[in-house]
mmCIF file with all atom_site columns, C-alpha atoms in Angstrom:
data_model
loop_
_atom_site.group_PDB
_atom_site.id
_atom_site.type_symbol
_atom_site.label_atom_id
_atom_site.label_alt_id
_atom_site.label_comp_id
_atom_site.label_asym_id
_atom_site.label_entity_id
_atom_site.label_seq_id
_atom_site.pdbx_PDB_ins_code
_atom_site.Cartn_x
_atom_site.Cartn_y
_atom_site.Cartn_z
_atom_site.occupancy
_atom_site.B_iso_or_equiv
_atom_site.pdbx_formal_charge
_atom_site.auth_seq_id
_atom_site.auth_comp_id
_atom_site.auth_asym_id
_atom_site.auth_atom_id
_atom_site.pdbx_PDB_model_num
ATOM 1   C CA . UNK A 1 1   ? 0.000   0.000  0.000   1.00 0.00 ? 167 UNK A CA 1
ATOM 2   C CA . UNK A 1 2   ? 1.351   3.421  -0.981  1.00 0.00 ? 168 UNK A CA 1
ATOM 3   C CA . UNK A 1 3   ? 1.584   6.278  1.502   1.00 0.00 ? 169 UNK A CA 1
ATOM 4   C CA . UNK A 1 4   ? -0.796  9.167  0.808   1.00 0.00 ? 170 UNK A CA 1
ATOM 5   C CA . UNK A 1 5   ? 0.715   12.019 -1.183  1.00 0.00 ? 171 UNK A CA 1
ATOM 6   C CA . UNK A 1 6   ? 1.642   15.151 0.743   1.00 0.00 ? 172 UNK A CA 1
ATOM 7   C CA . UNK A 1 7   ? -0.979  17.840 0.404   1.00 0.00 ? 173 UNK A CA 1
ATOM 8   C CA . UNK A 1 8   ? 0.265   21.289 -0.579  1.00 0.00 ? 174 UNK A CA 1
ATOM 9   C CA . UNK A 1 9   ? -2.028  24.156 0.383   1.00 0.00 ? 175 UNK A CA 1
ATOM 10  C CA . UNK A 1 10  ? -3.742  26.076 -2.409  1.00 0.00 ? 176 UNK A CA 1
ATOM 11  C CA . UNK A 1 11  ? -4.604  29.821 -2.412  1.00 0.00 ? 177 UNK A CA 1
ATOM 12  C CA . UNK A 1 12  ? -8.228  28.981 -1.547  1.00 0.00 ? 178 UNK A CA 1
ATOM 13  C CA . UNK A 1 13  ? -7.124  27.016 1.541   1.00 0.00 ? 179 UNK A CA 1
ATOM 14  C CA . UNK A 1 14  ? -7.387  29.112 4.737   1.00 0.00 ? 180 UNK A CA 1
ATOM 15  C CA . UNK A 1 15  ? -3.971  27.768 5.772   1.00 0.00 ? 181 UNK A CA 1
ATOM 16  C CA . UNK A 1 16  ? -2.267  28.898 2.549   1.00 0.00 ? 182 UNK A CA 1
ATOM 17  C CA . UNK A 1 17  ? -0.657  31.945 4.163   1.00 0.00 ? 183 UNK A CA 1
ATOM 18  C CA . UNK A 1 18  ? 0.653   29.807 7.022   1.00 0.00 ? 184 UNK A CA 1
ATOM 19  C CA . UNK A 1 19  ? 2.180   27.449 4.463   1.00 0.00 ? 185 UNK A CA 1
ATOM 20  C CA . UNK A 1 20  ? 3.769   30.406 2.630   1.00 0.00 ? 186 UNK A CA 1
ATOM 21  C CA . UNK A 1 21  ? 5.239   31.716 5.893   1.00 0.00 ? 187 UNK A CA 1
ATOM 22  C CA . UNK A 1 22  ? 6.887   28.362 6.621   1.00 0.00 ? 188 UNK A CA 1
ATOM 23  C CA . UNK A 1 23  ? 8.281   28.210 3.089   1.00 0.00 ? 189 UNK A CA 1
ATOM 24  C CA . UNK A 1 24  ? 9.601   31.785 3.409   1.00 0.00 ? 190 UNK A CA 1
ATOM 25  C CA . UNK A 1 25  ? 11.209  30.914 6.725   1.00 0.00 ? 191 UNK A CA 1
ATOM 26  C CA . UNK A 1 26  ? 12.918  27.986 5.008   1.00 0.00 ? 192 UNK A CA 1
ATOM 27  C CA . UNK A 1 27  ? 14.424  30.463 2.544   1.00 0.00 ? 193 UNK A CA 1
ATOM 28  C CA . UNK A 1 28  ? 12.360  29.585 -0.544  1.00 0.00 ? 194 UNK A CA 1
ATOM 29  C CA . UNK A 1 29  ? 12.619  32.609 -2.795  1.00 0.00 ? 195 UNK A CA 1
ATOM 30  C CA . UNK A 1 30  ? 9.569   31.708 -4.900  1.00 0.00 ? 196 UNK A CA 1
ATOM 31  C CA . UNK A 1 31  ? 7.462   31.533 -1.717  1.00 0.00 ? 197 UNK A CA 1
ATOM 32  C CA . UNK A 1 32  ? 8.427   35.101 -0.838  1.00 0.00 ? 198 UNK A CA 1
ATOM 33  C CA . UNK A 1 33  ? 7.617   36.205 -4.391  1.00 0.00 ? 199 UNK A CA 1
ATOM 34  C CA . UNK A 1 34  ? 4.223   34.499 -4.084  1.00 0.00 ? 200 UNK A CA 1
ATOM 35  C CA . UNK A 1 35  ? 3.650   36.247 -0.763  1.00 0.00 ? 201 UNK A CA 1
ATOM 36  C CA . UNK A 1 36  ? 4.383   39.604 -2.395  1.00 0.00 ? 202 UNK A CA 1
ATOM 37  C CA . UNK A 1 37  ? 2.075   38.886 -5.349  1.00 0.00 ? 203 UNK A CA 1
ATOM 38  C CA . UNK A 1 38  ? -0.666  37.843 -2.964  1.00 0.00 ? 204 UNK A CA 1
ATOM 39  C CA . UNK A 1 39  ? -0.432  40.803 -0.549  1.00 0.00 ? 205 UNK A CA 1
ATOM 40  C CA . UNK A 1 40  ? 1.185   43.700 -2.437  1.00 0.00 ? 206 UNK A CA 1
ATOM 41  C CA . UNK A 1 41  ? -2.122  45.055 -3.792  1.00 0.00 ? 207 UNK A CA 1
ATOM 42  C CA . UNK A 1 42  ? -3.892  45.113 -0.402  1.00 0.00 ? 208 UNK A CA 1
ATOM 43  C CA . UNK A 1 43  ? -0.831  46.603 1.337   1.00 0.00 ? 209 UNK A CA 1
ATOM 44  C CA . UNK A 1 44  ? -0.378  49.306 -1.296  1.00 0.00 ? 210 UNK A CA 1
ATOM 45  C CA . UNK A 1 45  ? -4.118  50.027 -1.336  1.00 0.00 ? 211 UNK A CA 1
ATOM 46  C CA . UNK A 1 46  ? -4.130  50.416 2.441   1.00 0.00 ? 212 UNK A CA 1
ATOM 47  C CA . UNK A 1 47  ? -1.174  52.809 2.290   1.00 0.00 ? 213 UNK A CA 1
ATOM 48  C CA . UNK A 1 48  ? -2.720  54.754 -0.610  1.00 0.00 ? 214 UNK A CA 1
ATOM 49  C CA . UNK A 1 49  ? -6.019  55.145 1.185   1.00 0.00 ? 215 UNK A CA 1
ATOM 50  C CA . UNK A 1 50  ? -4.303  56.561 4.263   1.00 0.00 ? 216 UNK A CA 1
ATOM 51  C CA . UNK A 1 51  ? -1.667  58.782 2.697   1.00 0.00 ? 217 UNK A CA 1
ATOM 52  C CA . UNK A 1 52  ? -3.568  59.898 -0.415  1.00 0.00 ? 218 UNK A CA 1
ATOM 53  C CA . UNK A 1 53  ? -0.467  59.822 -2.600  1.00 0.00 ? 219 UNK A CA 1
ATOM 54  C CA . UNK A 1 54  ? 0.374   57.140 -5.188  1.00 0.00 ? 220 UNK A CA 1
ATOM 55  C CA . UNK A 1 55  ? 4.124   57.700 -5.085  1.00 0.00 ? 221 UNK A CA 1
ATOM 56  C CA . UNK A 1 56  ? 4.257   57.678 -1.300  1.00 0.00 ? 222 UNK A CA 1
ATOM 57  C CA . UNK A 1 57  ? 2.053   54.555 -1.210  1.00 0.00 ? 223 UNK A CA 1
ATOM 58  C CA . UNK A 1 58  ? 4.549   52.814 -3.514  1.00 0.00 ? 224 UNK A CA 1
ATOM 59  C CA . UNK A 1 59  ? 7.421   53.807 -1.220  1.00 0.00 ? 225 UNK A CA 1
ATOM 60  C CA . UNK A 1 60  ? 5.553   52.591 1.850   1.00 0.00 ? 226 UNK A CA 1
ATOM 61  C CA . UNK A 1 61  ? 4.746   49.263 0.183   1.00 0.00 ? 227 UNK A CA 1
ATOM 62  C CA . UNK A 1 62  ? 8.394   48.844 -0.784  1.00 0.00 ? 228 UNK A CA 1
ATOM 63  C CA . UNK A 1 63  ? 9.518   49.691 2.748   1.00 0.00 ? 229 UNK A CA 1
ATOM 64  C CA . UNK A 1 64  ? 6.961   47.211 4.108   1.00 0.00 ? 230 UNK A CA 1
ATOM 65  C CA . UNK A 1 65  ? 8.337   44.385 1.965   1.00 0.00 ? 231 UNK A CA 1
ATOM 66  C CA . UNK A 1 66  ? 11.895  45.137 3.040   1.00 0.00 ? 232 UNK A CA 1
ATOM 67  C CA . UNK A 1 67  ? 10.799  44.961 6.682   1.00 0.00 ? 233 UNK A CA 1
ATOM 68  C CA . UNK A 1 68  ? 8.875   41.738 6.026   1.00 0.00 ? 234 UNK A CA 1
ATOM 69  C CA . UNK A 1 69  ? 11.910  40.167 4.370   1.00 0.00 ? 235 UNK A CA 1
ATOM 70  C CA . UNK A 1 70  ? 14.029  41.022 7.413   1.00 0.00 ? 236 UNK A CA 1
ATOM 71  C CA . UNK A 1 71  ? 11.443  39.963 9.973   1.00 0.00 ? 237 UNK A CA 1
ATOM 72  C CA . UNK A 1 72  ? 9.563   36.958 8.603   1.00 0.00 ? 238 UNK A CA 1
ATOM 73  C CA . UNK A 1 73  ? 11.971  34.507 10.211  1.00 0.00 ? 239 UNK A CA 1
ATOM 74  C CA . UNK A 1 74  ? 10.760  35.757 13.600  1.00 0.00 ? 240 UNK A CA 1
ATOM 75  C CA . UNK A 1 75  ? 7.037   35.363 12.875  1.00 0.00 ? 241 UNK A CA 1
ATOM 76  C CA . UNK A 1 76  ? 6.002   32.565 15.219  1.00 0.00 ? 242 UNK A CA 1
ATOM 77  C CA . UNK A 1 77  ? 2.395   32.080 14.145  1.00 0.00 ? 243 UNK A CA 1
ATOM 78  C CA . UNK A 1 78  ? 1.714   32.050 10.409  1.00 0.00 ? 244 UNK A CA 1
ATOM 79  C CA . UNK A 1 79  ? -2.016  32.383 11.122  1.00 0.00 ? 245 UNK A CA 1
ATOM 80  C CA . UNK A 1 80  ? -1.292  35.967 12.237  1.00 0.00 ? 246 UNK A CA 1
ATOM 81  C CA . UNK A 1 81  ? 0.322   36.888 8.911   1.00 0.00 ? 247 UNK A CA 1
ATOM 82  C CA . UNK A 1 82  ? -2.427  39.235 7.746   1.00 0.00 ? 248 UNK A CA 1
ATOM 83  C CA . UNK A 1 83  ? -2.416  41.349 10.923  1.00 0.00 ? 249 UNK A CA 1
ATOM 84  C CA . UNK A 1 84  ? 1.389   41.179 11.048  1.00 0.00 ? 250 UNK A CA 1
ATOM 85  C CA . UNK A 1 85  ? 1.694   42.505 7.468   1.00 0.00 ? 251 UNK A CA 1
ATOM 86  C CA . UNK A 1 86  ? -0.716  45.377 8.042   1.00 0.00 ? 252 UNK A CA 1
ATOM 87  C CA . UNK A 1 87  ? 1.020   46.191 11.330  1.00 0.00 ? 253 UNK A CA 1
ATOM 88  C CA . UNK A 1 88  ? 4.322   46.511 9.485   1.00 0.00 ? 254 UNK A CA 1
ATOM 89  C CA . UNK A 1 89  ? 2.694   48.592 6.742   1.00 0.00 ? 255 UNK A CA 1
ATOM 90  C CA . UNK A 1 90  ? 1.149   50.842 9.379   1.00 0.00 ? 256 UNK A CA 1
ATOM 91  C CA . UNK A 1 91  ? 4.488   51.391 11.125  1.00 0.00 ? 257 UNK A CA 1
ATOM 92  C CA . UNK A 1 92  ? 6.149   52.178 7.779   1.00 0.00 ? 258 UNK A CA 1
ATOM 93  C CA . UNK A 1 93  ? 3.339   54.605 7.021   1.00 0.00 ? 259 UNK A CA 1
ATOM 94  C CA . UNK A 1 94  ? 3.473   56.265 10.432  1.00 0.00 ? 260 UNK A CA 1
ATOM 95  C CA . UNK A 1 95  ? 7.228   56.667 10.149  1.00 0.00 ? 261 UNK A CA 1
ATOM 96  C CA . UNK A 1 96  ? 6.571   58.704 7.003   1.00 0.00 ? 262 UNK A CA 1
ATOM 97  C CA . UNK A 1 97  ? 3.540   60.609 8.237   1.00 0.00 ? 263 UNK A CA 1
ATOM 98  C CA . UNK A 1 98  ? 4.377   61.457 11.850  1.00 0.00 ? 264 UNK A CA 1
ATOM 99  C CA . UNK A 1 99  ? 3.861   65.172 11.313  1.00 0.00 ? 265 UNK A CA 1
ATOM 100 C CA . UNK A 1 100 ? 0.586   64.737 9.417   1.00 0.00 ? 266 UNK A CA 1
ATOM 101 C CA . UNK A 1 101 ? -1.017  62.025 11.580  1.00 0.00 ? 267 UNK A CA 1
ATOM 102 C CA . UNK A 1 102 ? -2.938  64.399 13.870  1.00 0.00 ? 268 UNK A CA 1
ATOM 103 C CA . UNK A 1 103 ? -3.485  67.131 11.280  1.00 0.00 ? 269 UNK A CA 1
ATOM 104 C CA . UNK A 1 104 ? -7.041  67.934 10.187  1.00 0.00 ? 270 UNK A CA 1
ATOM 105 C CA . UNK A 1 105 ? -8.108  66.650 6.775   1.00 0.00 ? 271 UNK A CA 1
ATOM 106 C CA . UNK A 1 106 ? -7.226  68.813 3.805   1.00 0.00 ? 272 UNK A CA 1
ATOM 107 C CA . UNK A 1 107 ? -9.813  70.455 1.601   1.00 0.00 ? 273 UNK A CA 1
ATOM 108 C CA . UNK A 1 108 ? -11.163 68.339 -1.223  1.00 0.00 ? 274 UNK A CA 1
ATOM 109 C CA . UNK A 1 109 ? -9.275  68.511 -4.499  1.00 0.00 ? 275 UNK A CA 1
ATOM 110 C CA . UNK A 1 110 ? -11.016 67.379 -7.667  1.00 0.00 ? 276 UNK A CA 1
ATOM 111 C CA . UNK A 1 111 ? -9.017  65.691 -10.375 1.00 0.00 ? 277 UNK A CA 1
ATOM 112 C CA . UNK A 1 112 ? -10.495 66.795 -13.738 1.00 0.00 ? 278 UNK A CA 1
ATOM 113 C CA . UNK A 1 113 ? -9.557  63.449 -15.296 1.00 0.00 ? 279 UNK A CA 1
ATOM 114 C CA . UNK A 1 114 ? -11.779 61.615 -12.797 1.00 0.00 ? 280 UNK A CA 1
ATOM 115 C CA . UNK A 1 115 ? -14.965 63.427 -13.909 1.00 0.00 ? 281 UNK A CA 1
ATOM 116 C CA . UNK A 1 116 ? -16.864 61.146 -16.308 1.00 0.00 ? 282 UNK A CA 1
ATOM 117 C CA . UNK A 1 117 ? -17.641 62.454 -19.787 1.00 0.00 ? 283 UNK A CA 1
ATOM 118 C CA . UNK A 1 118 ? -21.010 62.349 -21.557 1.00 0.00 ? 284 UNK A CA 1
ATOM 119 C CA . UNK A 1 119 ? -20.369 58.966 -23.153 1.00 0.00 ? 285 UNK A CA 1
ATOM 120 C CA . UNK A 1 120 ? -18.546 57.441 -20.191 1.00 0.00 ? 286 UNK A CA 1
ATOM 121 C CA . UNK A 1 121 ? -20.943 54.670 -19.139 1.00 0.00 ? 287 UNK A CA 1
ATOM 122 C CA . UNK A 1 122 ? -24.580 53.550 -19.033 1.00 0.00 ? 288 UNK A CA 1
ATOM 123 C CA . UNK A 1 123 ? -26.725 55.334 -16.449 1.00 0.00 ? 289 UNK A CA 1
ATOM 124 C CA . UNK A 1 124 ? -26.661 52.539 -13.851 1.00 0.00 ? 290 UNK A CA 1
ATOM 125 C CA . UNK A 1 125 ? -22.891 52.106 -14.049 1.00 0.00 ? 291 UNK A CA 1
ATOM 126 C CA . UNK A 1 126 ? -22.502 55.877 -13.865 1.00 0.00 ? 292 UNK A CA 1
ATOM 127 C CA . UNK A 1 127 ? -24.661 56.006 -10.713 1.00 0.00 ? 293 UNK A CA 1
ATOM 128 C CA . UNK A 1 128 ? -22.535 53.248 -9.164  1.00 0.00 ? 294 UNK A CA 1
ATOM 129 C CA . UNK A 1 129 ? -19.315 55.051 -10.141 1.00 0.00 ? 295 UNK A CA 1
ATOM 130 C CA . UNK A 1 130 ? -20.673 58.300 -8.682  1.00 0.00 ? 296 UNK A CA 1
ATOM 131 C CA . UNK A 1 131 ? -21.608 56.487 -5.451  1.00 0.00 ? 297 UNK A CA 1
ATOM 132 C CA . UNK A 1 132 ? -18.114 55.000 -5.216  1.00 0.00 ? 298 UNK A CA 1
ATOM 133 C CA . UNK A 1 133 ? -16.558 58.375 -5.986  1.00 0.00 ? 299 UNK A CA 1
ATOM 134 C CA . UNK A 1 134 ? -18.750 60.011 -3.331  1.00 0.00 ? 300 UNK A CA 1
ATOM 135 C CA . UNK A 1 135 ? -17.769 57.318 -0.832  1.00 0.00 ? 301 UNK A CA 1
ATOM 136 C CA . UNK A 1 136 ? -14.085 57.794 -1.650  1.00 0.00 ? 302 UNK A CA 1
ATOM 137 C CA . UNK A 1 137 ? -14.388 61.568 -1.201  1.00 0.00 ? 303 UNK A CA 1
ATOM 138 C CA . UNK A 1 138 ? -16.137 61.004 2.126   1.00 0.00 ? 304 UNK A CA 1
ATOM 139 C CA . UNK A 1 139 ? -13.367 58.666 3.290   1.00 0.00 ? 305 UNK A CA 1
ATOM 140 C CA . UNK A 1 140 ? -10.677 61.068 2.111   1.00 0.00 ? 306 UNK A CA 1
ATOM 141 C CA . UNK A 1 141 ? -12.156 63.870 4.218   1.00 0.00 ? 307 UNK A CA 1
ATOM 142 C CA . UNK A 1 142 ? -12.149 61.835 7.419   1.00 0.00 ? 308 UNK A CA 1
ATOM 143 C CA . UNK A 1 143 ? -9.315  62.277 9.895   1.00 0.00 ? 309 UNK A CA 1
ATOM 144 C CA . UNK A 1 144 ? -6.581  59.711 9.364   1.00 0.00 ? 310 UNK A CA 1
ATOM 145 C CA . UNK A 1 145 ? -7.429  57.701 12.483  1.00 0.00 ? 311 UNK A CA 1
ATOM 146 C CA . UNK A 1 146 ? -11.036 57.124 11.402  1.00 0.00 ? 312 UNK A CA 1
ATOM 147 C CA . UNK A 1 147 ? -10.073 56.483 7.768   1.00 0.00 ? 313 UNK A CA 1
ATOM 148 C CA . UNK A 1 148 ? -7.576  53.879 8.930   1.00 0.00 ? 314 UNK A CA 1
ATOM 149 C CA . UNK A 1 149 ? -9.989  51.873 11.080  1.00 0.00 ? 315 UNK A CA 1
ATOM 150 C CA . UNK A 1 150 ? -12.695 51.904 8.348   1.00 0.00 ? 316 UNK A CA 1
ATOM 151 C CA . UNK A 1 151 ? -10.165 50.804 5.729   1.00 0.00 ? 317 UNK A CA 1
ATOM 152 C CA . UNK A 1 152 ? -8.873  47.936 7.836   1.00 0.00 ? 318 UNK A CA 1
ATOM 153 C CA . UNK A 1 153 ? -12.344 46.723 8.816   1.00 0.00 ? 319 UNK A CA 1
ATOM 154 C CA . UNK A 1 154 ? -14.312 47.136 5.579   1.00 0.00 ? 320 UNK A CA 1
ATOM 155 C CA . UNK A 1 155 ? -11.743 47.187 2.787   1.00 0.00 ? 321 UNK A CA 1
ATOM 156 C CA . UNK A 1 156 ? -9.132  44.801 4.172   1.00 0.00 ? 322 UNK A CA 1
ATOM 157 C CA . UNK A 1 157 ? -11.718 42.765 6.102   1.00 0.00 ? 323 UNK A CA 1
ATOM 158 C CA . UNK A 1 158 ? -9.621  42.401 9.233   1.00 0.00 ? 324 UNK A CA 1
ATOM 159 C CA . UNK A 1 159 ? -11.363 41.257 12.399  1.00 0.00 ? 325 UNK A CA 1
ATOM 160 C CA . UNK A 1 160 ? -11.597 43.565 15.402  1.00 0.00 ? 326 UNK A CA 1
ATOM 161 C CA . UNK A 1 161 ? -8.899  41.486 17.114  1.00 0.00 ? 327 UNK A CA 1
ATOM 162 C CA . UNK A 1 162 ? -6.595  41.791 14.083  1.00 0.00 ? 328 UNK A CA 1
ATOM 163 C CA . UNK A 1 163 ? -7.180  45.555 13.898  1.00 0.00 ? 329 UNK A CA 1
ATOM 164 C CA . UNK A 1 164 ? -6.381  45.794 17.618  1.00 0.00 ? 330 UNK A CA 1
ATOM 165 C CA . UNK A 1 165 ? -3.104  43.987 16.899  1.00 0.00 ? 331 UNK A CA 1
ATOM 166 C CA . UNK A 1 166 ? -2.286  46.241 13.927  1.00 0.00 ? 332 UNK A CA 1
ATOM 167 C CA . UNK A 1 167 ? -3.071  49.446 15.826  1.00 0.00 ? 333 UNK A CA 1
ATOM 168 C CA . UNK A 1 168 ? -1.621  48.136 19.112  1.00 0.00 ? 334 UNK A CA 1
ATOM 169 C CA . UNK A 1 169 ? -4.834  49.054 20.946  1.00 0.00 ? 335 UNK A CA 1
ATOM 170 C CA . UNK A 1 170 ? -7.378  47.217 23.087  1.00 0.00 ? 336 UNK A CA 1
ATOM 171 C CA . UNK A 1 171 ? -10.327 45.730 21.166  1.00 0.00 ? 337 UNK A CA 1
ATOM 172 C CA . UNK A 1 172 ? -12.709 48.045 23.051  1.00 0.00 ? 338 UNK A CA 1
ATOM 173 C CA . UNK A 1 173 ? -10.850 51.089 21.729  1.00 0.00 ? 339 UNK A CA 1
ATOM 174 C CA . UNK A 1 174 ? -11.023 49.696 18.196  1.00 0.00 ? 340 UNK A CA 1
ATOM 175 C CA . UNK A 1 175 ? -14.806 49.225 18.569  1.00 0.00 ? 341 UNK A CA 1
ATOM 176 C CA . UNK A 1 176 ? -15.131 52.788 19.812  1.00 0.00 ? 342 UNK A CA 1
ATOM 177 C CA . UNK A 1 177 ? -13.064 54.181 16.935  1.00 0.00 ? 343 UNK A CA 1
ATOM 178 C CA . UNK A 1 178 ? -15.045 52.138 14.415  1.00 0.00 ? 344 UNK A CA 1
ATOM 179 C CA . UNK A 1 179 ? -18.329 53.443 15.848  1.00 0.00 ? 345 UNK A CA 1
ATOM 180 C CA . UNK A 1 180 ? -17.062 57.038 15.685  1.00 0.00 ? 346 UNK A CA 1
ATOM 181 C CA . UNK A 1 181 ? -15.681 56.566 12.169  1.00 0.00 ? 347 UNK A CA 1
ATOM 182 C CA . UNK A 1 182 ? -19.012 55.208 10.906  1.00 0.00 ? 348 UNK A CA 1
ATOM 183 C CA . UNK A 1 183 ? -20.788 58.239 12.357  1.00 0.00 ? 349 UNK A CA 1
ATOM 184 C CA . UNK A 1 184 ? -18.341 60.678 10.788  1.00 0.00 ? 350 UNK A CA 1
ATOM 185 C CA . UNK A 1 185 ? -18.611 58.939 7.411   1.00 0.00 ? 351 UNK A CA 1
ATOM 186 C CA . UNK A 1 186 ? -22.414 59.061 7.650   1.00 0.00 ? 352 UNK A CA 1
ATOM 187 C CA . UNK A 1 187 ? -22.153 62.826 8.220   1.00 0.00 ? 353 UNK A CA 1
ATOM 188 C CA . UNK A 1 188 ? -19.945 63.156 5.143   1.00 0.00 ? 354 UNK A CA 1
ATOM 189 C CA . UNK A 1 189 ? -22.410 61.188 3.025   1.00 0.00 ? 355 UNK A CA 1
ATOM 190 C CA . UNK A 1 190 ? -25.567 62.814 4.428   1.00 0.00 ? 356 UNK A CA 1
ATOM 191 C CA . UNK A 1 191 ? -28.154 62.491 1.669   1.00 0.00 ? 357 UNK A CA 1
ATOM 192 C CA . UNK A 1 192 ? -30.033 65.615 2.825   1.00 0.00 ? 358 UNK A CA 1
ATOM 193 C CA . UNK A 1 193 ? -27.680 67.986 1.245   1.00 0.00 ? 359 UNK A CA 1
ATOM 194 C CA . UNK A 1 194 ? -24.706 67.435 1.481   1.00 0.00 ? 360 UNK A CA 1
ATOM 195 C CA . UNK A 1 195 ? -21.822 65.523 1.166   1.00 0.00 ? 361 UNK A CA 1
ATOM 196 C CA . UNK A 1 196 ? -19.964 68.657 2.150   1.00 0.00 ? 362 UNK A CA 1
#
């Protein structure tokens, strides 16, 4: 009787990231490249959403990957990879934004290239695009702290416990910030007049 074949995790497997971490810790270069392909978009998107600058987001993502490369050998629990990655990205971001972290949001700037033309899309798609654009403008006008917690919870789909780990805060504080951020976003998107 033959022994059963070893089972390699697939990207759909919830343990895939744990498997990648072990392979990275064993020094497999292709595993680290796979890790980057898998997480670069979410990490860069998170940085972009918080800093509002494509070039700076690219620099932060690059800095994050350098820190990950240096630190992955010390990651003890591969199941914590997601929170660990966003924690590193957050520290890289905060290192760059220390002076701006507590500053009030800047006034809205409209990019003329982002305004749809007459023949841009069917009416339903245009309404959806306008809703997304309105949501993005609302998020951009929130203070950085609130924007960060909304991004981690809704866009990156981190649990409250993972967000607490990323932000190095108690879960209760994360819940409080999330509640406040939702309220502030609702104010920005107020359908009675104005999305300010």
